Amino acid sequence: MHTEQTPGAPVEPELAPEIAHLLLIDIVGYSRLLVNEQIAQVEELKKIVRSCSSFRAAEAADKLVRLPTGDGMALLFFGNPEEPLRCALEISRALKEKPDLQVRMGAHSGPVNRVTDVNDRSNIAGAGINVAQRVMDCGDAGHILLSKRLADDLTDYRHWSPYFHDLGECEVKHGLRLHLVNLFKDGLGNEKVPEKLRRGGGWRKALHKDQVRAVRPSRWPLVATALAIILALATVAISAWVLTRHRSPSAPVRAVEKSIAVLPFENLSDEKKDAFFTDGIQDEILTDLAKLADLKVISRTSVMQYRGQANRNLREIGSSLGVTYALEGSVQRNGDRVRVTAQLIDARTDAHVWADHYDRALADVFAIQSEVAEKIVEQLKLKISPSEKAAIEERPTSDLLAFDYYVRAKDLIERSVFNAPRDEQLVEAIDLLGQAIARDPSFARAYYLLAHAHDQIYFIGTDHTPERLALAEHALQKLQEVRPGSPDVHLAEAKHLYWCYRDYDKARREIAEIGDRLPNDPWPLLILGYMDRRQGRWDESTRNLEHALALDPRNSSIIEQMSITYEYLRRYPEAIALVDRALSIKPDQPATLVGRSFLEMARVGQIKPLRVAIDDVLSRRPQDASIIASEWLTLAAREHNPTEARRALAVLPPDGCRNETLLFPRGWCEGRVAQLAGDQASAQKSFLEARQAAKKIAREQPGYWEAVCILGVLDAVIGHKDDAISEGKRAVEMIPLEKDSLSGARAIYYLAIIYTLVGENNLALQQLERSAQIPCGVSYDDLLFEPQWDNLRPDPRFAKIIASLAPKN
């Protein structure tokens, strides 16, 4: 039950969120049963569950909470994440003897809260149980579905990973999507793809390149020949690439004298759930110091990579991050008391500059953080203005539980940039922020993050609707009410204007209003860099991204964004060098490794780099096959290999396959595979199914040029020539180059594809000539190897376009 907190009042420890491993169980067809039949089936299910050894063991250890749900139950295990899966398999085994009792199950790990309902009975709330419910809702009778998050936690257990089968993403409540995994083994579970996924209930559009986790090179293959000397040089380059395995160490960053990295603090509490509390203290100190113009402070993304790292080498860390000083510490929470230690170290010499510890009441934790920040100001003899001093002393909230929700949400949003599924992480963050705001309606930072999360869901195309836009704008309005004129308000407005409206002029004015009030925040520079790129200001974009990277030097996402800029400009050696730098920070990322091979193909005009990269991932990390399935299909098409295409299709997620920035419905992918095999009838059937899905999205989101583009391509392959051309032209009109040099270039590229598919070769060549002359246009390897251009190959104009893109040395 919610109890209002007053400033300085201690938070009730029992309300703190916990990580639960959840199993939700639901009787399928329950509502169609007669009342006596419903009662009988629920009783039978309870008997089966109670007989499970995993259930009894958790109950005996007092590590289990069970809740009735009317047509089933929720089991919350607080021990090992394997427990819900063991229980699910035991239930599935017992149900084989009860064919009339049809059950589906969903499992997830996430934060929950023990609450009291209106009848003073114990209950559970929180993002963890919400996600588990949505996971289960995607299944049919017999299914044991897992969230990708829980599956990732267990993939290192050899006895589990062979039985996890990636399903891709499924649309759930409010148009959002969860990444699902199906568990079945030894006749237990349900091997079939859930009906909800087979219906193709809304395929997800691909991420914009501003938000990609890895380089997304050209996805449409082509065919031609290259000069013999180029081929020879290319072979040498490929051999060197294979031998070095794409590894290059991060270059040291020159340290600024007044600079610091606030490294993750060590959690010394008995409860591991207090890890987020510890992160929150470290992050608050970092946030306070980042407000100082006289100090360079490394951003959270870069320093959090050292979380949990034992025996840190501070000299190496200082060199890598470009800082002179490092702050380390630990946190121990015990009931309503907290002990915080902190030590400031000169990273050049490992010498201790200052150290102290604080034993206080839990309610004083924000005062501790301010004191630590002020001590560092004193030790480093920093200049500090009255407004900066006031900002350091300001508490983010008076409610520690609200702050805990906020820290968890911040971690999810930050990791969503690098990890899939983004939708699931963003919606979970939104749930947590909603709980934070419910406890403290004046929590400005929570509103800032909430607006950011809604904007991201709208921008990446998950939910490009007026309703999502309204949610973002409501969060912005609340932020303005509680922090009028603050730099966070201007930054949030700038993000919103760029991501949701492409209103670059107004967004730039908002950033100008920030002035020097966010001296260590990379986001103003990132937004400027992204807008510069879309407005064709390539040099300015690169400079802004480089300045952002100086504040966040181990943020591989920023590094990859810089590499994408060079890719757009067809400066492939620079792009490859940056990808290598990103891989030195986050090695063995399948999408990035395969993305690098597309840059190599564009550079040297050979298919071999892609073949080497795909084989490498499949041999070393076969569990990641679904991550690179789209690229594997591209390889099969370029090699005209239907057998390889079928293998790739078998692991392709249900939502479809990517070509460039667009995600095509699965029917499109199936149709291409059928075409490779010479089965035109099956190909046509698949293309028609894909067109229905594309038409639905284009109708529901009429302002979304990507959906119109995809519909145009699908109309072209099924022979609706006039509709296809009209849709291709409309997409170009919706996103002209003058408004967006990136998306505009891609719309021109897809119009060329549409003209080619409908047999308008002259018009196709006109668009290709234009595409070859602009950044983010068609690439050399695309024209060389993609089968879609085959009918243009006899034309000398096509050969001339290829020659214009060929490597110059």
mmCIF file of N, CA and C in Angstrom, residues 637-713:
data_model
loop_
_atom_site.group_PDB
_atom_site.id
_atom_site.type_symbol
_atom_site.label_atom_id
_atom_site.label_comp_id
_atom_site.label_asym_id
_atom_site.label_seq_id
_atom_site.Cartn_x
_atom_site.Cartn_y
_atom_site.Cartn_z
ATOM 1 N N ALA A 637 21.440 -14.965 -51.319
ATOM 2 C CA ALA A 637 20.960 -14.359 -52.564
ATOM 3 C C ALA A 637 22.126 -13.968 -53.465
ATOM 4 N N ARG A 638 23.174 -13.422 -52.865
ATOM 5 C CA ARG A 638 24.330 -13.011 -53.668
ATOM 6 C C ARG A 638 25.060 -14.210 -54.265
ATOM 7 N N GLU A 639 25.013 -15.326 -53.563
ATOM 8 C CA GLU A 639 25.670 -16.533 -54.077
ATOM 9 C C GLU A 639 24.708 -17.407 -54.877
ATOM 10 N N HIS A 640 23.447 -16.960 -55.005
ATOM 11 C CA HIS A 640 22.417 -17.726 -55.724
ATOM 12 C C HIS A 640 22.332 -19.148 -55.173
ATOM 13 N N ASN A 641 22.231 -19.258 -53.860
ATOM 14 C CA ASN A 641 22.309 -20.544 -53.175
ATOM 15 C C ASN A 641 21.017 -20.798 -52.397
ATOM 16 N N PRO A 642 20.029 -21.517 -53.000
ATOM 17 C CA PRO A 642 18.752 -21.745 -52.310
ATOM 18 C C PRO A 642 18.887 -22.595 -51.046
ATOM 19 N N THR A 643 19.828 -23.537 -51.023
ATOM 20 C CA THR A 643 20.018 -24.366 -49.825
ATOM 21 C C THR A 643 20.444 -23.512 -48.643
ATOM 22 N N GLU A 644 21.397 -22.619 -48.891
ATOM 23 C CA GLU A 644 21.859 -21.715 -47.844
ATOM 24 C C GLU A 644 20.721 -20.779 -47.405
ATOM 25 N N ALA A 645 19.921 -20.343 -48.365
ATOM 26 C CA ALA A 645 18.803 -19.451 -48.047
ATOM 27 C C ALA A 645 17.798 -20.135 -47.131
ATOM 28 N N ARG A 646 17.521 -21.401 -47.381
ATOM 29 C CA ARG A 646 16.573 -22.124 -46.518
ATOM 30 C C ARG A 646 17.119 -22.277 -45.109
ATOM 31 N N ARG A 647 18.433 -22.491 -44.975
ATOM 32 C CA ARG A 647 19.040 -22.585 -43.642
ATOM 33 C C ARG A 647 18.899 -21.267 -42.887
ATOM 34 N N ALA A 648 19.111 -20.173 -43.581
ATOM 35 C CA ALA A 648 18.976 -18.865 -42.948
ATOM 36 C C ALA A 648 17.523 -18.590 -42.566
ATOM 37 N N LEU A 649 16.613 -18.954 -43.451
ATOM 38 C CA LEU A 649 15.188 -18.727 -43.186
ATOM 39 C C LEU A 649 14.726 -19.503 -41.954
ATOM 40 N N ALA A 650 15.324 -20.665 -41.731
ATOM 41 C CA ALA A 650 14.916 -21.503 -40.602
ATOM 42 C C ALA A 650 15.193 -20.844 -39.252
ATOM 43 N N VAL A 651 16.177 -19.946 -39.194
ATOM 44 C CA VAL A 651 16.495 -19.286 -37.922
ATOM 45 C C VAL A 651 16.073 -17.823 -37.919
ATOM 46 N N LEU A 652 15.425 -17.384 -38.978
ATOM 47 C CA LEU A 652 15.012 -15.986 -39.067
ATOM 48 C C LEU A 652 13.903 -15.700 -38.065
ATOM 49 N N PRO A 653 14.005 -14.627 -37.280
ATOM 50 C CA PRO A 653 12.915 -14.270 -36.369
ATOM 51 C C PRO A 653 11.612 -14.043 -37.130
ATOM 52 N N PRO A 654 10.472 -14.237 -36.473
ATOM 53 C CA PRO A 654 9.182 -14.151 -37.166
ATOM 54 C C PRO A 654 8.860 -12.776 -37.729
ATOM 55 N N ASP A 655 9.517 -11.724 -37.195
ATOM 56 C CA ASP A 655 9.117 -10.385 -37.632
ATOM 57 C C ASP A 655 9.627 -10.026 -39.010
ATOM 58 N N GLY A 656 10.599 -10.765 -39.550
ATOM 59 C CA GLY A 656 11.021 -10.503 -40.920
ATOM 60 C C GLY A 656 12.518 -10.339 -41.056
ATOM 61 N N CYS A 657 12.946 -9.735 -42.186
ATOM 62 C CA CYS A 657 14.366 -9.562 -42.463
ATOM 63 C C CYS A 657 14.634 -8.121 -42.872
ATOM 64 N N ARG A 658 15.834 -7.668 -42.551
ATOM 65 C CA ARG A 658 16.186 -6.279 -42.810
ATOM 66 C C ARG A 658 16.863 -6.125 -44.160
ATOM 67 N N ASN A 659 16.518 -5.043 -44.827
ATOM 68 C CA ASN A 659 17.245 -4.566 -45.983
ATOM 69 C C ASN A 659 17.495 -3.084 -45.727
ATOM 70 N N GLU A 660 18.786 -2.729 -45.558
ATOM 71 C CA GLU A 660 19.116 -1.361 -45.163
ATOM 72 C C GLU A 660 18.408 -1.020 -43.857
ATOM 73 N N THR A 661 17.753 0.146 -43.777
ATOM 74 C CA THR A 661 17.102 0.535 -42.529
ATOM 75 C C THR A 661 15.700 -0.017 -42.414
ATOM 76 N N LEU A 662 15.218 -0.748 -43.404
ATOM 77 C CA LEU A 662 13.832 -1.202 -43.403
ATOM 78 C C LEU A 662 13.732 -2.675 -43.029
ATOM 79 N N LEU A 663 12.704 -2.979 -42.260
ATOM 80 C CA LEU A 663 12.427 -4.364 -41.889
ATOM 81 C C LEU A 663 11.220 -4.848 -42.683
ATOM 82 N N PHE A 664 11.442 -5.789 -43.582
ATOM 83 C CA PHE A 664 10.379 -6.323 -44.425
ATOM 84 C C PHE A 664 9.672 -7.472 -43.706
ATOM 85 N N PRO A 665 8.349 -7.628 -43.937
ATOM 86 C CA PRO A 665 7.618 -8.736 -43.305
ATOM 87 C C PRO A 665 8.222 -10.091 -43.682
ATOM 88 N N ARG A 666 7.985 -11.069 -42.844
ATOM 89 C CA ARG A 666 8.567 -12.396 -43.065
ATOM 90 C C ARG A 666 8.165 -12.974 -44.425
ATOM 91 N N GLY A 667 6.935 -12.671 -44.875
ATOM 92 C CA GLY A 667 6.502 -13.175 -46.174
ATOM 93 C C GLY A 667 7.418 -12.742 -47.302
ATOM 94 N N TRP A 668 7.956 -11.541 -47.205
ATOM 95 C CA TRP A 668 8.918 -11.071 -48.206
ATOM 96 C C TRP A 668 10.161 -11.960 -48.198
ATOM 97 N N CYS A 669 10.653 -12.291 -47.011
ATOM 98 C CA CYS A 669 11.846 -13.130 -46.896
ATOM 99 C C CYS A 669 11.566 -14.526 -47.462
ATOM 100 N N GLU A 670 10.403 -15.082 -47.115
ATOM 101 C CA GLU A 670 10.032 -16.408 -47.623
ATOM 102 C C GLU A 670 9.888 -16.392 -49.143
ATOM 103 N N GLY A 671 9.336 -15.299 -49.665
ATOM 104 C CA GLY A 671 9.183 -15.185 -51.113
ATOM 105 C C GLY A 671 10.509 -15.147 -51.836
ATOM 106 N N ARG A 672 11.483 -14.444 -51.273
ATOM 107 C CA ARG A 672 12.805 -14.375 -51.903
ATOM 108 C C ARG A 672 13.476 -15.742 -51.916
ATOM 109 N N VAL A 673 13.301 -16.496 -50.823
ATOM 110 C CA VAL A 673 13.889 -17.839 -50.766
ATOM 111 C C VAL A 673 13.222 -18.739 -51.810
ATOM 112 N N ALA A 674 11.893 -18.641 -51.922
ATOM 113 C CA ALA A 674 11.185 -19.436 -52.927
ATOM 114 C C ALA A 674 11.641 -19.063 -54.333
ATOM 115 N N GLN A 675 11.857 -17.775 -54.579
ATOM 116 C CA GLN A 675 12.357 -17.342 -55.891
ATOM 117 C C GLN A 675 13.712 -17.968 -56.202
ATOM 118 N N LEU A 676 14.598 -17.982 -55.211
ATOM 119 C CA LEU A 676 15.916 -18.583 -55.428
ATOM 120 C C LEU A 676 15.805 -20.055 -55.806
ATOM 121 N N ALA A 677 14.797 -20.741 -55.215
ATOM 122 C CA ALA A 677 14.595 -22.162 -55.487
ATOM 123 C C ALA A 677 13.815 -22.391 -56.775
ATOM 124 N N GLY A 678 13.375 -21.318 -57.444
ATOM 125 C CA GLY A 678 12.621 -21.445 -58.686
ATOM 126 C C GLY A 678 11.152 -21.751 -58.495
ATOM 127 N N ASP A 679 10.634 -21.604 -57.292
ATOM 128 C CA ASP A 679 9.231 -21.890 -56.998
ATOM 129 C C ASP A 679 8.441 -20.583 -57.039
ATOM 130 N N GLN A 680 8.034 -20.164 -58.224
ATOM 131 C CA GLN A 680 7.385 -18.868 -58.390
ATOM 132 C C GLN A 680 6.000 -18.818 -57.749
ATOM 133 N N ALA A 681 5.294 -19.931 -57.762
ATOM 134 C CA ALA A 681 3.950 -19.946 -57.166
ATOM 135 C C ALA A 681 4.011 -19.683 -55.667
ATOM 136 N N SER A 682 4.936 -20.368 -54.982
ATOM 137 C CA SER A 682 5.093 -20.152 -53.540
ATOM 138 C C SER A 682 5.589 -18.743 -53.250
ATOM 139 N N ALA A 683 6.478 -18.262 -54.125
ATOM 140 C CA ALA A 683 6.992 -16.901 -53.927
ATOM 141 C C ALA A 683 5.866 -15.883 -54.012
ATOM 142 N N GLN A 684 4.992 -16.033 -55.000
ATOM 143 C CA GLN A 684 3.889 -15.087 -55.174
ATOM 144 C C GLN A 684 2.944 -15.123 -53.971
ATOM 145 N N LYS A 685 2.680 -16.313 -53.465
ATOM 146 C CA LYS A 685 1.795 -16.450 -52.304
ATOM 147 C C LYS A 685 2.392 -15.740 -51.087
ATOM 148 N N SER A 686 3.681 -15.927 -50.874
ATOM 149 C CA SER A 686 4.346 -15.285 -49.736
ATOM 150 C C SER A 686 4.363 -13.775 -49.886
ATOM 151 N N PHE A 687 4.624 -13.287 -51.097
ATOM 152 C CA PHE A 687 4.647 -11.846 -51.319
ATOM 153 C C PHE A 687 3.270 -11.226 -51.071
ATOM 154 N N LEU A 688 2.222 -11.923 -51.444
ATOM 155 C CA LEU A 688 0.871 -11.407 -51.209
ATOM 156 C C LEU A 688 0.570 -11.312 -49.716
ATOM 157 N N GLU A 689 1.007 -12.318 -48.939
ATOM 158 C CA GLU A 689 0.815 -12.272 -47.487
ATOM 159 C C GLU A 689 1.589 -11.104 -46.881
ATOM 160 N N ALA A 690 2.811 -10.906 -47.369
ATOM 161 C CA ALA A 690 3.619 -9.803 -46.857
ATOM 162 C C ALA A 690 2.980 -8.462 -47.197
ATOM 163 N N ARG A 691 2.380 -8.380 -48.382
ATOM 164 C CA ARG A 691 1.756 -7.119 -48.782
ATOM 165 C C ARG A 691 0.609 -6.747 -47.842
ATOM 166 N N GLN A 692 -0.142 -7.749 -47.391
ATOM 167 C CA GLN A 692 -1.239 -7.454 -46.469
ATOM 168 C C GLN A 692 -0.715 -6.853 -45.163
ATOM 169 N N ALA A 693 0.370 -7.419 -44.666
ATOM 170 C CA ALA A 693 0.965 -6.885 -43.435
ATOM 171 C C ALA A 693 1.482 -5.465 -43.659
ATOM 172 N N ALA A 694 2.139 -5.243 -44.806
ATOM 173 C CA ALA A 694 2.675 -3.923 -45.115
ATOM 174 C C ALA A 694 1.559 -2.897 -45.293
ATOM 175 N N LYS A 695 0.486 -3.314 -45.944
ATOM 176 C CA LYS A 695 -0.634 -2.396 -46.179
ATOM 177 C C LYS A 695 -1.259 -1.968 -44.861
ATOM 178 N N LYS A 696 -1.333 -2.895 -43.895
ATOM 179 C CA LYS A 696 -1.913 -2.585 -42.588
ATOM 180 C C LYS A 696 -1.087 -1.507 -41.877
ATOM 181 N N ILE A 697 0.228 -1.680 -41.886
ATOM 182 C CA ILE A 697 1.086 -0.698 -41.232
ATOM 183 C C ILE A 697 0.998 0.651 -41.931
ATOM 184 N N ALA A 698 1.037 0.657 -43.253
ATOM 185 C CA ALA A 698 0.970 1.913 -43.998
ATOM 186 C C ALA A 698 -0.356 2.630 -43.757
ATOM 187 N N ARG A 699 -1.424 1.863 -43.587
ATOM 188 C CA ARG A 699 -2.742 2.471 -43.332
ATOM 189 C C ARG A 699 -2.806 3.050 -41.921
ATOM 190 N N GLU A 700 -2.251 2.323 -40.944
ATOM 191 C CA GLU A 700 -2.326 2.770 -39.557
ATOM 192 C C GLU A 700 -1.370 3.923 -39.266
ATOM 193 N N GLN A 701 -0.277 3.999 -40.038
ATOM 194 C CA GLN A 701 0.719 5.046 -39.802
ATOM 195 C C GLN A 701 1.017 5.759 -41.124
ATOM 196 N N PRO A 702 0.061 6.548 -41.615
ATOM 197 C CA PRO A 702 0.160 7.109 -42.964
ATOM 198 C C PRO A 702 1.323 8.074 -43.162
ATOM 199 N N GLY A 703 1.866 8.619 -42.095
ATOM 200 C CA GLY A 703 2.984 9.552 -42.239
ATOM 201 C C GLY A 703 4.341 8.889 -42.202
ATOM 202 N N TYR A 704 4.386 7.564 -42.232
ATOM 203 C CA TYR A 704 5.634 6.841 -42.053
ATOM 204 C C TYR A 704 6.162 6.379 -43.403
ATOM 205 N N TRP A 705 7.199 7.053 -43.900
ATOM 206 C CA TRP A 705 7.652 6.806 -45.268
ATOM 207 C C TRP A 705 8.178 5.390 -45.458
ATOM 208 N N GLU A 706 8.792 4.809 -44.409
ATOM 209 C CA GLU A 706 9.343 3.460 -44.553
ATOM 210 C C GLU A 706 8.253 2.450 -44.909
ATOM 211 N N ALA A 707 7.081 2.566 -44.259
ATOM 212 C CA ALA A 707 5.995 1.629 -44.538
ATOM 213 C C ALA A 707 5.515 1.775 -45.974
ATOM 214 N N VAL A 708 5.453 3.010 -46.473
ATOM 215 C CA VAL A 708 5.032 3.249 -47.854
ATOM 216 C C VAL A 708 6.052 2.661 -48.821
ATOM 217 N N CYS A 709 7.321 2.813 -48.497
ATOM 218 C CA CYS A 709 8.391 2.251 -49.337
ATOM 219 C C CYS A 709 8.267 0.734 -49.455
ATOM 220 N N ILE A 710 8.109 0.072 -48.317
ATOM 221 C CA ILE A 710 8.011 -1.389 -48.309
ATOM 222 C C ILE A 710 6.785 -1.844 -49.088
ATOM 223 N N LEU A 711 5.678 -1.150 -48.916
ATOM 224 C CA LEU A 711 4.470 -1.490 -49.671
ATOM 225 C C LEU A 711 4.723 -1.343 -51.166
ATOM 226 N N GLY A 712 5.461 -0.312 -51.563
ATOM 227 C CA GLY A 712 5.779 -0.126 -52.984
ATOM 228 C C GLY A 712 6.600 -1.269 -53.547
ATOM 229 N N VAL A 713 7.607 -1.730 -52.793
ATOM 230 C CA VAL A 713 8.437 -2.853 -53.262
ATOM 231 C C VAL A 713 7.586 -4.114 -53.404
#
